[in-house]
Short mmCIF file of C-alpha atoms and ligand atoms in Angstrom, two decimals:
data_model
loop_
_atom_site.label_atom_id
_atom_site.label_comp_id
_atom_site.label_asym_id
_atom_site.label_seq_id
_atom_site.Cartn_x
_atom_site.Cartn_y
_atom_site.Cartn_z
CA UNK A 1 63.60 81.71 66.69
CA UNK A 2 66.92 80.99 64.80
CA UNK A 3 69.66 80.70 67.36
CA UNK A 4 72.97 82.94 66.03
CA UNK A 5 75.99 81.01 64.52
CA UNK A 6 79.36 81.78 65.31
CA UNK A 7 82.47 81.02 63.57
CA UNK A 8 85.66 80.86 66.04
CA UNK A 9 85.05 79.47 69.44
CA UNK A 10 85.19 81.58 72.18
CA UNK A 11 87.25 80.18 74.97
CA UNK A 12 85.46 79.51 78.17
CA UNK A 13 87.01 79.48 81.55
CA UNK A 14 84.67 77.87 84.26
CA UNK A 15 85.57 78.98 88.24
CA UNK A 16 83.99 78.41 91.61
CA UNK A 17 81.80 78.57 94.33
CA UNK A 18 78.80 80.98 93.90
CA UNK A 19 80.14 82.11 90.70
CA UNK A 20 80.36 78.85 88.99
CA UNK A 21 76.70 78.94 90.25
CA UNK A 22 75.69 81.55 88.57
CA UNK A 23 77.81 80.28 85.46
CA UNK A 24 75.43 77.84 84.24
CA UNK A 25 72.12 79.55 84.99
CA UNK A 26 73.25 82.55 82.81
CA UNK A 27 74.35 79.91 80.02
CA UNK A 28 70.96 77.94 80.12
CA UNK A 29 68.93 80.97 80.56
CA UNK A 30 70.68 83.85 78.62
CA UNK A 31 72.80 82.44 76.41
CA UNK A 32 72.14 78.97 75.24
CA UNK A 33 68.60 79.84 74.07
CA UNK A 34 69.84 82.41 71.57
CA UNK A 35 73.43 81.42 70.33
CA UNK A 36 74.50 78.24 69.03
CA UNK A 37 77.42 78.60 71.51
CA UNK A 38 80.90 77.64 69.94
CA UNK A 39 82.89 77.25 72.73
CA UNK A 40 86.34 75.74 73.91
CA UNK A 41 85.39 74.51 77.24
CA UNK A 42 88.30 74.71 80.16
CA UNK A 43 87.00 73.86 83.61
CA UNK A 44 89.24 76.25 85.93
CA UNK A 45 87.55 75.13 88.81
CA UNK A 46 89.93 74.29 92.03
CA UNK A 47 88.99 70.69 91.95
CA UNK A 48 90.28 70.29 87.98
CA UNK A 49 93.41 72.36 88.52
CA UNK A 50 94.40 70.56 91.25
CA UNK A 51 93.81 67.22 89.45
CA UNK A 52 95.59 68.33 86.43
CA UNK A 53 98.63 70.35 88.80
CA UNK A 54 97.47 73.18 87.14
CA UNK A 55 98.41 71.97 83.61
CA UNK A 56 94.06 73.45 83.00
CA UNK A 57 95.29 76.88 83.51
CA UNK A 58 97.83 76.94 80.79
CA UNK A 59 96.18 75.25 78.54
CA UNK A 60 93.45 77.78 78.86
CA UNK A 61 95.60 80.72 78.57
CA UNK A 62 97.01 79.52 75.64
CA UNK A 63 93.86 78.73 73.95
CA UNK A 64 93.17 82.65 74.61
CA UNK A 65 96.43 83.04 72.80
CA UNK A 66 95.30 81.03 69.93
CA UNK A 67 91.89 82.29 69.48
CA UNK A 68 91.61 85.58 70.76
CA UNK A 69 88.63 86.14 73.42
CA UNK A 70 88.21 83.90 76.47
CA UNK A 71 85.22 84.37 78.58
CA UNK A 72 86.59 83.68 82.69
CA UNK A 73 84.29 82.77 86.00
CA UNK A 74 85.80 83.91 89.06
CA UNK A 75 88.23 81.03 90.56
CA UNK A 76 89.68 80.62 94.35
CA UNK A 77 93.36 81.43 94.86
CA UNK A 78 94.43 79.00 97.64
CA UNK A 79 95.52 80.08 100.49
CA UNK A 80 96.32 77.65 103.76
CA UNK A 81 92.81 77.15 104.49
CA UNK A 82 91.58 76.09 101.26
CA UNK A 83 94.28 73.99 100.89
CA UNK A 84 92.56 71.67 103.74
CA UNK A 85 89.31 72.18 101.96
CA UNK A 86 90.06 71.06 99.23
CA UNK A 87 92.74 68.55 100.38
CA UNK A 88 95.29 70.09 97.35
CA UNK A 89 98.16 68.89 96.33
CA UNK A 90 99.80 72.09 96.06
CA UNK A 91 99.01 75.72 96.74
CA UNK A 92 98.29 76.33 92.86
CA UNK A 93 99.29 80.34 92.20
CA UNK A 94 96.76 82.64 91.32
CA UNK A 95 94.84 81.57 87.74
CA UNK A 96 94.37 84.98 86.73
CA UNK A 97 98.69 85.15 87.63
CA UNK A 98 99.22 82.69 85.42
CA UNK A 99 97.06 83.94 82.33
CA UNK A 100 98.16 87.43 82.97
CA UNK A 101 102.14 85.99 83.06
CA UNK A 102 101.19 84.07 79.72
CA UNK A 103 99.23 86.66 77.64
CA UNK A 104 101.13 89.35 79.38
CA UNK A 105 98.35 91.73 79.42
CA UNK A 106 97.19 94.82 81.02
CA UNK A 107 94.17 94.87 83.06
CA UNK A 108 91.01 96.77 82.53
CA UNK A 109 88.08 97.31 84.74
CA UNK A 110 84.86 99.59 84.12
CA UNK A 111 81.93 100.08 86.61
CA UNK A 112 78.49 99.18 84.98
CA UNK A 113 76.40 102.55 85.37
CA UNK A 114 72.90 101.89 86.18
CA UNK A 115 69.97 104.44 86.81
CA UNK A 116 68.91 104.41 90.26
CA UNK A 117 73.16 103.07 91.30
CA UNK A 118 74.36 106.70 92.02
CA UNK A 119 77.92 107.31 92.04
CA UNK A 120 79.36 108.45 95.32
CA UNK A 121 81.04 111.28 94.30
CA UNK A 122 78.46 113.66 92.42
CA UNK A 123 80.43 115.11 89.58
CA UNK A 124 80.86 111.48 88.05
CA UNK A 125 78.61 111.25 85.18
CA UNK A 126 80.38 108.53 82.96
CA UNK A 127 82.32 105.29 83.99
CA UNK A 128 86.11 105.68 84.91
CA UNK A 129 87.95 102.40 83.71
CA UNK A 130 91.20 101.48 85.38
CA UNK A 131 94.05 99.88 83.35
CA UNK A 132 96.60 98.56 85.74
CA UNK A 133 99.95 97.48 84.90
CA UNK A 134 100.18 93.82 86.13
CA UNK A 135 104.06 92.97 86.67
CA UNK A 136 106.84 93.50 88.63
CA UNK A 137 107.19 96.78 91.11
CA UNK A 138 106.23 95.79 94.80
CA UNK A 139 104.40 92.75 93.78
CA UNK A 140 107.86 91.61 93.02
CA UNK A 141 110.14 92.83 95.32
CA UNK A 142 112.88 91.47 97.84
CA UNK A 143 112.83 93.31 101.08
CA UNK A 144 115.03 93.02 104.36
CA UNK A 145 114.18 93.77 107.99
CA UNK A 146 117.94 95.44 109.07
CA UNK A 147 118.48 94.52 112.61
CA UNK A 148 121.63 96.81 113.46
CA UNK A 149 123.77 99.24 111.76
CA UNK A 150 125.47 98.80 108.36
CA UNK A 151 125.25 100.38 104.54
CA UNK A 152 123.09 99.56 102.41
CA UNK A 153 123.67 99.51 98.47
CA UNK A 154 122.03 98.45 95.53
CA UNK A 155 124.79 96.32 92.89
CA UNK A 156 124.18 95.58 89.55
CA UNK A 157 126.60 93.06 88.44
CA UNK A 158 126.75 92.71 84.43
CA UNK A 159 127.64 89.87 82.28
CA UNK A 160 131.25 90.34 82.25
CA UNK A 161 131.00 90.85 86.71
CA UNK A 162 131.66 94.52 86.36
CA UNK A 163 129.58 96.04 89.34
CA UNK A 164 127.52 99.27 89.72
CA UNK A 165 126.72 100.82 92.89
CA UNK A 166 124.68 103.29 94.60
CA UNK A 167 124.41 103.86 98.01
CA UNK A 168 120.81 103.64 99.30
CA UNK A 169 121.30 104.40 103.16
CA UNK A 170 123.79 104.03 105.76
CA UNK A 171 121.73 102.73 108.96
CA UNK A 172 122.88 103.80 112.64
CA UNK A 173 120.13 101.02 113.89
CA UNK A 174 117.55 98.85 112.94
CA UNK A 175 115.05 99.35 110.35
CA UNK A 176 113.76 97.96 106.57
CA UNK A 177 114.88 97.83 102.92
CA UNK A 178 113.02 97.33 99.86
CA UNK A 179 113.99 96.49 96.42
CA UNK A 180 112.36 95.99 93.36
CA UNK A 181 112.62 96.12 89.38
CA UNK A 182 110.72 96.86 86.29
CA UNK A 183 111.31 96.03 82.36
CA UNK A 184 111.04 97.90 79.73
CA UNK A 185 109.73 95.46 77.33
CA UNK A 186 106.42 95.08 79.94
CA UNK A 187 106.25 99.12 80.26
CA UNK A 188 106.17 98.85 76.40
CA UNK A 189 103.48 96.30 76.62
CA UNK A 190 101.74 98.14 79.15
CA UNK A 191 101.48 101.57 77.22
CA UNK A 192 100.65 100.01 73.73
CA UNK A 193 97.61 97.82 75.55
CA UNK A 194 96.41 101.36 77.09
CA UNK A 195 96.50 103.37 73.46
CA UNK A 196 95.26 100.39 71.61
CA UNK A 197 92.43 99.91 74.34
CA UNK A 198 91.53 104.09 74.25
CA UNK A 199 91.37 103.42 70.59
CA UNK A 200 88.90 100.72 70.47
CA UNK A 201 86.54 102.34 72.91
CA UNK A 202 87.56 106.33 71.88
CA UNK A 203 88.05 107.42 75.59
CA UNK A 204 90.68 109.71 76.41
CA UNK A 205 94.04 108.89 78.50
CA UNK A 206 95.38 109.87 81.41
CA UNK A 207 98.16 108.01 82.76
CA UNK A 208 100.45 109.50 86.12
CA UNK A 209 103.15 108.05 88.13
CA UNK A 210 105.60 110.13 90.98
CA UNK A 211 108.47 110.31 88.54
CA UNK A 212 109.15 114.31 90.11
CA UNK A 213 110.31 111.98 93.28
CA UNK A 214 111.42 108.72 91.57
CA UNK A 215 113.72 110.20 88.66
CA UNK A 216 114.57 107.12 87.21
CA UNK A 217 112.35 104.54 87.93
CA UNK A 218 109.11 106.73 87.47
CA UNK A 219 110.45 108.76 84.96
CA UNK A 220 110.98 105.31 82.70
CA UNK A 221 107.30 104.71 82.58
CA UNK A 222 107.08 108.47 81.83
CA UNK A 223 109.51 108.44 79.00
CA UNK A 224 108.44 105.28 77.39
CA UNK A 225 104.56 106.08 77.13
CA UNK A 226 105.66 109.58 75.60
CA UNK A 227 108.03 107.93 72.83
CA UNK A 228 105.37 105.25 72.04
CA UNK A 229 102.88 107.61 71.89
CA UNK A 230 104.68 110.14 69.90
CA UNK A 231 105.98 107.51 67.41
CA UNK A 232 102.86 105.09 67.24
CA UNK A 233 99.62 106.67 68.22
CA UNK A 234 99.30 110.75 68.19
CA UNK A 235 98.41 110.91 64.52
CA UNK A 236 95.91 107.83 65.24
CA UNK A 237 94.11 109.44 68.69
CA UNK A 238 94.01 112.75 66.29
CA UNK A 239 92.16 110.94 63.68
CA UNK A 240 89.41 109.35 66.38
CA UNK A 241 89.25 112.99 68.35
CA UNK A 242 90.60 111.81 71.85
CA UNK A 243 93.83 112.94 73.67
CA UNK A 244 96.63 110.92 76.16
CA UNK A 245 97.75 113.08 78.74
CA UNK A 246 100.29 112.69 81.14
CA UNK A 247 100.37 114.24 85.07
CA UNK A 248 101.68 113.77 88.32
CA UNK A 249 99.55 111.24 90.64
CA UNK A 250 98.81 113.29 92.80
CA UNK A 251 97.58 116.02 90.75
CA UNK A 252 96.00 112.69 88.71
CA UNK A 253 94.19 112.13 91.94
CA UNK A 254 92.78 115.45 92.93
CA UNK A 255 91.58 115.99 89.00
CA UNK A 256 90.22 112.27 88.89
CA UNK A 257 87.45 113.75 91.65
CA UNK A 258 86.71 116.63 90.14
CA UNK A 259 85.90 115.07 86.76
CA UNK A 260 82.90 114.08 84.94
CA UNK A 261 84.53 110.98 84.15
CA UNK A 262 84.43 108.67 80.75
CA UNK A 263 88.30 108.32 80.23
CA UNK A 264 90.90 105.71 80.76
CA UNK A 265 93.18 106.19 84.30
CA UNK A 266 96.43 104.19 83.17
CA UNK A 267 98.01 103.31 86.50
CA UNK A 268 101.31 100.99 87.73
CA UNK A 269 100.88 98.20 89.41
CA UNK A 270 100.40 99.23 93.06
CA UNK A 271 98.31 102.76 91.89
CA UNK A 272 96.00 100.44 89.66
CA UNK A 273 95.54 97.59 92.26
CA UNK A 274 94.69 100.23 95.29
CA UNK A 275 92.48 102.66 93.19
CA UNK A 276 90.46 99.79 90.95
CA UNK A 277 88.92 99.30 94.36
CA UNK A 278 88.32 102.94 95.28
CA UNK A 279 86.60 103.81 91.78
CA UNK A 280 84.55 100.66 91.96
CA UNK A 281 83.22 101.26 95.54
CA UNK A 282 82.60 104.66 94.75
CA UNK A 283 80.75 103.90 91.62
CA UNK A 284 78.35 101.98 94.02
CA UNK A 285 79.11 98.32 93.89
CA UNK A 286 82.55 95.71 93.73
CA UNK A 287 79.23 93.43 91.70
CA UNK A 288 79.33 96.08 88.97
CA UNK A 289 82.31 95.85 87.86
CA UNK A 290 83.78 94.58 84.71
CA UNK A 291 87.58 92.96 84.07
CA UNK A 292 89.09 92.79 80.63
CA UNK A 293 92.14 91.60 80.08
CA UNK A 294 93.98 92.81 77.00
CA UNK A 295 97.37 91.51 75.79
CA UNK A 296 99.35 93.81 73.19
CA UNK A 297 98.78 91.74 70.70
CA UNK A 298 95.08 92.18 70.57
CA UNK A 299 94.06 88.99 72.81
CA UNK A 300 91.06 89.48 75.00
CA UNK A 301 89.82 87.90 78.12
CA UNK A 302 87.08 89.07 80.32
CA UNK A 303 85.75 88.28 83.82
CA UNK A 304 83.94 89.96 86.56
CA UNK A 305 85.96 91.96 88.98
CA UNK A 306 84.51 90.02 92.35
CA UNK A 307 85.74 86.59 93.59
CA UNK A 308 83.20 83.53 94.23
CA UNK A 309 81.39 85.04 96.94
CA UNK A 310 82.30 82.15 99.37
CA UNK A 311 80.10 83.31 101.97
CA UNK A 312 76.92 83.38 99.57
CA UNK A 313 78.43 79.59 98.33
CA UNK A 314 77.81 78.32 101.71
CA UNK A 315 74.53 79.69 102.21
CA UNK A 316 73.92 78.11 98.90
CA UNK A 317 74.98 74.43 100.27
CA UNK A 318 72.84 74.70 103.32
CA UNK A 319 69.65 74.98 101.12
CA UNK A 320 69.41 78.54 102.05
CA UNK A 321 68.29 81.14 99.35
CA UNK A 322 71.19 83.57 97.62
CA UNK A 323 70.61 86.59 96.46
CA UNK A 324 73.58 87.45 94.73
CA UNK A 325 74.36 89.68 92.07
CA UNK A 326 75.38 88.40 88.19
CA UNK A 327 75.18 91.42 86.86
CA UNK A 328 79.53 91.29 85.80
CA UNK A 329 79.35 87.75 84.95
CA UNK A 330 76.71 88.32 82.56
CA UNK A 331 78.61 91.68 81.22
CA UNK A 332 82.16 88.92 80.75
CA UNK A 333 79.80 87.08 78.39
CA UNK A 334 78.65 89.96 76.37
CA UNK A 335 81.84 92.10 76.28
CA UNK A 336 83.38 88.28 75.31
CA UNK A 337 80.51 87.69 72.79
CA UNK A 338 80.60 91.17 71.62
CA UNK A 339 84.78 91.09 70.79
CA UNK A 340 84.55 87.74 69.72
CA UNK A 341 81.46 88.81 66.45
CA UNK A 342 83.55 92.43 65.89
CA UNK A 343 86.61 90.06 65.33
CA UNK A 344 84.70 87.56 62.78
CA UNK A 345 82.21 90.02 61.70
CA UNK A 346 78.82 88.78 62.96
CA UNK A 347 76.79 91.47 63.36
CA UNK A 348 74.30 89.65 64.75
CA UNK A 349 76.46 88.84 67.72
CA UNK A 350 77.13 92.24 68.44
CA UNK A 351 73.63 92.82 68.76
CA UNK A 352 72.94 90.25 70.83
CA UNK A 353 75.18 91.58 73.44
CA UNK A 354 73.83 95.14 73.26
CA UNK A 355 70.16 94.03 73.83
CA UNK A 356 71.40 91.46 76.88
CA UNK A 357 73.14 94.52 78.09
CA UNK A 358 70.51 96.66 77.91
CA UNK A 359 68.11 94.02 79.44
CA UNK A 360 70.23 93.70 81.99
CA UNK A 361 70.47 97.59 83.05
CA UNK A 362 66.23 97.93 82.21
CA UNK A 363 65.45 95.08 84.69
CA UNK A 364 67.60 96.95 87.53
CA UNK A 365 66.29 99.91 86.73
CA UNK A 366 62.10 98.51 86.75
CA UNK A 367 63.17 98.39 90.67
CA UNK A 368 63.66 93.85 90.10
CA UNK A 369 67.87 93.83 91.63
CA UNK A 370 69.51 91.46 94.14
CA UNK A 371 70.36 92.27 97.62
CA UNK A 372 73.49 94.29 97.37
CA UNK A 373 72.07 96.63 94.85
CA UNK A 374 68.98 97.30 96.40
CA UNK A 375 70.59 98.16 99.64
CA UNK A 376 72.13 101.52 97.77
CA UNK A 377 69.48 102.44 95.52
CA UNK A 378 68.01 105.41 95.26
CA UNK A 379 64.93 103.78 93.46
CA UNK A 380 61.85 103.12 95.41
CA UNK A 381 59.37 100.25 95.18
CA UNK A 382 62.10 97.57 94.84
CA UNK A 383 62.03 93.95 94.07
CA UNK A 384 64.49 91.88 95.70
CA UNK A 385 65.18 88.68 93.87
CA UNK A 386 67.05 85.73 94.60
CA UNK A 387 70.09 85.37 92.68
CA UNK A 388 68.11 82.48 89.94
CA UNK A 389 64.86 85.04 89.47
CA UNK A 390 66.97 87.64 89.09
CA UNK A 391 68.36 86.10 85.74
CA UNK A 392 64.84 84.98 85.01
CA UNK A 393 63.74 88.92 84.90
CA UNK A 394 66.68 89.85 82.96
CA UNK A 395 65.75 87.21 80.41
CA UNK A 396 61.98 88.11 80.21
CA UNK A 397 63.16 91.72 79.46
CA UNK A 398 65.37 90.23 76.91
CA UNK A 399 62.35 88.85 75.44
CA UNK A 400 60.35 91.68 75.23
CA UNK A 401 63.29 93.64 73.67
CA UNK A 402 63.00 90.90 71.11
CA UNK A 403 62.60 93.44 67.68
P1 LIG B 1 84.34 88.23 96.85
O1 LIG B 1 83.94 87.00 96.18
O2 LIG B 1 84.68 89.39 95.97
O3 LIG B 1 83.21 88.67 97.87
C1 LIG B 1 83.40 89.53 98.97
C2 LIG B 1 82.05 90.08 99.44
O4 LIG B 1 81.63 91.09 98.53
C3 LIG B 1 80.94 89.05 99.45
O5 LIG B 1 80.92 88.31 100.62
C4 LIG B 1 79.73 89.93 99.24
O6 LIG B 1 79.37 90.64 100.41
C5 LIG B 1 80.25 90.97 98.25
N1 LIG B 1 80.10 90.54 96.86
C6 LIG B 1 81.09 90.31 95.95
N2 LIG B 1 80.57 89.96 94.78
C7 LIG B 1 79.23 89.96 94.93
C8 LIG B 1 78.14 89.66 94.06
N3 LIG B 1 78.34 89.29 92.79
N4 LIG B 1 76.88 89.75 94.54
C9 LIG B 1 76.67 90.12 95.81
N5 LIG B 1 77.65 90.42 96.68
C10 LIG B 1 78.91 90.33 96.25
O7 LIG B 1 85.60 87.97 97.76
P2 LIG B 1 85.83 86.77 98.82
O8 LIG B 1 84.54 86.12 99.21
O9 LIG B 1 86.67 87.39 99.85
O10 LIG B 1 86.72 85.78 98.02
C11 LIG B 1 86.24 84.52 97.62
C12 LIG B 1 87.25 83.88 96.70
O11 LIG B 1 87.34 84.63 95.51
C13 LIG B 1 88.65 83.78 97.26
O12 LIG B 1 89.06 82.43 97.27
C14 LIG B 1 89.52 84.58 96.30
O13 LIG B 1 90.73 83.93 96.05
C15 LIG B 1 88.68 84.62 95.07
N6 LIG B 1 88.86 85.80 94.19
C16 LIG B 1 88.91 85.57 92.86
C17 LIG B 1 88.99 86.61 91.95
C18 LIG B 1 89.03 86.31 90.49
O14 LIG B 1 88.92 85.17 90.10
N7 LIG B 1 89.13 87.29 89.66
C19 LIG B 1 89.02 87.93 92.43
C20 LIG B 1 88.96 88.15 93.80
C21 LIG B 1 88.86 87.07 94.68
P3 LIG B 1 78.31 90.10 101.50
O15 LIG B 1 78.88 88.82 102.01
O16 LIG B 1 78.30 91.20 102.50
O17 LIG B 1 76.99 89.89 100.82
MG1 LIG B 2 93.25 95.09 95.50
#
């Protein structure tokens, strides 16, 4: 069989640990034998970063910058204990930071529906993607812990030292204080990236912050999406058929349960961080989950949702058999390959990724599925397969899906 050619490289982004495992037997069983793989090659591994303080990472992130679609394995962010493991140099930030910083993107993640993986709650019958805002707000705040009594304020001090102030509280003892900022130019970011993104994949919009409470801060977000969306996009959604719609979280919440799903939950920063991991444990599985990360102007780079699975990794070391799911690693590689032949027009690659997909979902649903999944299904008469066999299956169904 002729193996597919591409024409742009698609930038790859190697990780860790169990998932940099799983990394090469899903490129030497499911990819390599069927695409002629054009790929810029970044190894984001701990190890590499460290060795190269970090300088991999950027490089990497601009390379998604230049070309478009990166494909990304799940990486460690170091924390104390790693960085004896490892014996680091530094405490490197967050990779996914740093791209996210550089491509300044918004973030978002689907559960992979699969017969026999019933969502928790009932009324669900299509996936619910999350697209969470991924700067400032709490995540970059300054906070105080107030020890006895005094006044609080917030001062903005402009250019020419003129000062603004507001009184935020007047403590009689001790207590805490929290403050924190947003941009526009990222809320403006943020909202295009969400109406582009409904666009390309014709789900609807929802997007809800407190801004009844928070008349300012809230209501920005509020304002901005509705001016973008007046100026840019209503004529375009009309065109398509789909809707943006704007409501309070709360009420967001409540409806979000009730619904049959199959639209796009724009969320800020803490909302999207705290209910990414509600929807995708409800949908079933944190394995099933799929990461995109798309920059305004139209850069793409996807991932699974999970981290290495460090506890799997060191079963893996000792010899001991894995069985761990590669389900969202596999679906980083199609939705990659998939963006990356829409954007140069190979057909062929788009197909590709469609039949893996589907080989993927048919193999689960014959009853062959790792540990995690078969734990929750409702299927009978399952297969569990260690985490190499289970790829093995998915390829032989890719095989016999072969026209
Ligand atoms: P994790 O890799 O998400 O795994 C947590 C647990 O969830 C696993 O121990 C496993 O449960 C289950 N799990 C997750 N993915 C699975 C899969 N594909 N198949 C089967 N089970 C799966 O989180 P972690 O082990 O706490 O974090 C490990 C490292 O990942 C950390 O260094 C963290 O920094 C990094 N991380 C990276 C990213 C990213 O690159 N995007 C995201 C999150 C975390 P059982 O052990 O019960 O089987
Ligand atoms: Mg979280």
């Amino acid at each position: 069989m002729q193996k597919i050619e591409m024409k742009t490289p698609l930038v790859e982004m190697d990780g860790d640990e169990m998932t940099r495992v799983l990394w090469k037997i899903i490129k030497d069983e499911l990819i390599l034998p069927y695409i002629d793989l054009k790929s810029e090659y970044y190894d984001l591994g701990l190890e590499n970063r460290n060795a190269t303080d970090d300088q991999v990472t950027v490089d990497s992130a601009n390379a998604n910058k230049k070309y478009g679609v990166a494909v990304k394995c799940a990486t460690i962010t170091p924390n104390a204990a790693r960085m004896e493991e490892y014996d680091l140099k530094e405490m490197w930030k967050s990779p996914n930071g740093t791209i996210r910083a550089i491509l300044d993107g918004t973030v978002f993640r689907a559960p992979i529906t699969v017969k026999g993986i019933e969502p928790y709650v009932r009324s669900w019958k299509k996936p619910i993607t999350i697209a969470r805002h991924a700067y400032g707000d709490v995540y970059k705040n300054t906070e105080m812990i107030i020890r006895e009594p005094g006044k609080a304020e917030l001062v903005f001090t402009d250019k020419d030292g003129k000062e603004t102030r507001e009184t935020i509280f007047d403590f009689k003892g001790p207590g805490v204080l929290q403050g924190m900022h947003n941009l526009n130019s990222s809320i403006e970011s943020f909202a295009r990236s969400c109406f582009n993104y409904a666009l390309d994949t014709k789900q609807e919009l929802w997007f809800a912050t407190k801004d009844t409470i928070s008349k300012k801060y809230d209501h920005t977000f509020k304002d901005i999406y509705q001016e973008i969306f007046d100026k840019e996009y209503k004529e375009k959604f009309e065109k398509v058929g789909i809707s943006y719609f704007y409501t309070l979280i709360d009420d967001a919440v409540a409806r979000v349960m009730k619904s049959e799903g199959g639209f796009i939950w724009a969320c800020k920063n803490y909302d999207g961080d705290v209910m990414s991991d509600m929807i995708s444990s409800a949908f079933g599985s944190l394995a099933m989950m799929t990461s995109v990360l798309v920059s305004p102007d139209g850069c793409y780079e996807y991932e699974a949702a999970h981290g290495t699975v460090q506890r799997h990794y060191y079963k893996y070391l000792k010899g001991e058999e894995t069985s761990t799911n590669s389900v969202a690693t596999i679906f980083a590689w199609t939705g990659a390959l998939r963006k990356r032949g829409e954007l140069d027009g190979i057909s062929e690659l788009q197909e590709y990724a469609d039949r893996m997909e589907k080989a993927v979902l048919q193999t689960i649903e014959s009853g062959r599925m790792t540990k995690d999944l078969a734990l929750i299904t409702t299927l009978e008469d399952v297969t569990v397969l260690n985490s190499e066999d289970f790829i093995k299956e998915i390829r032989k169904t890719f095989e016999s899906l072969q026209a």
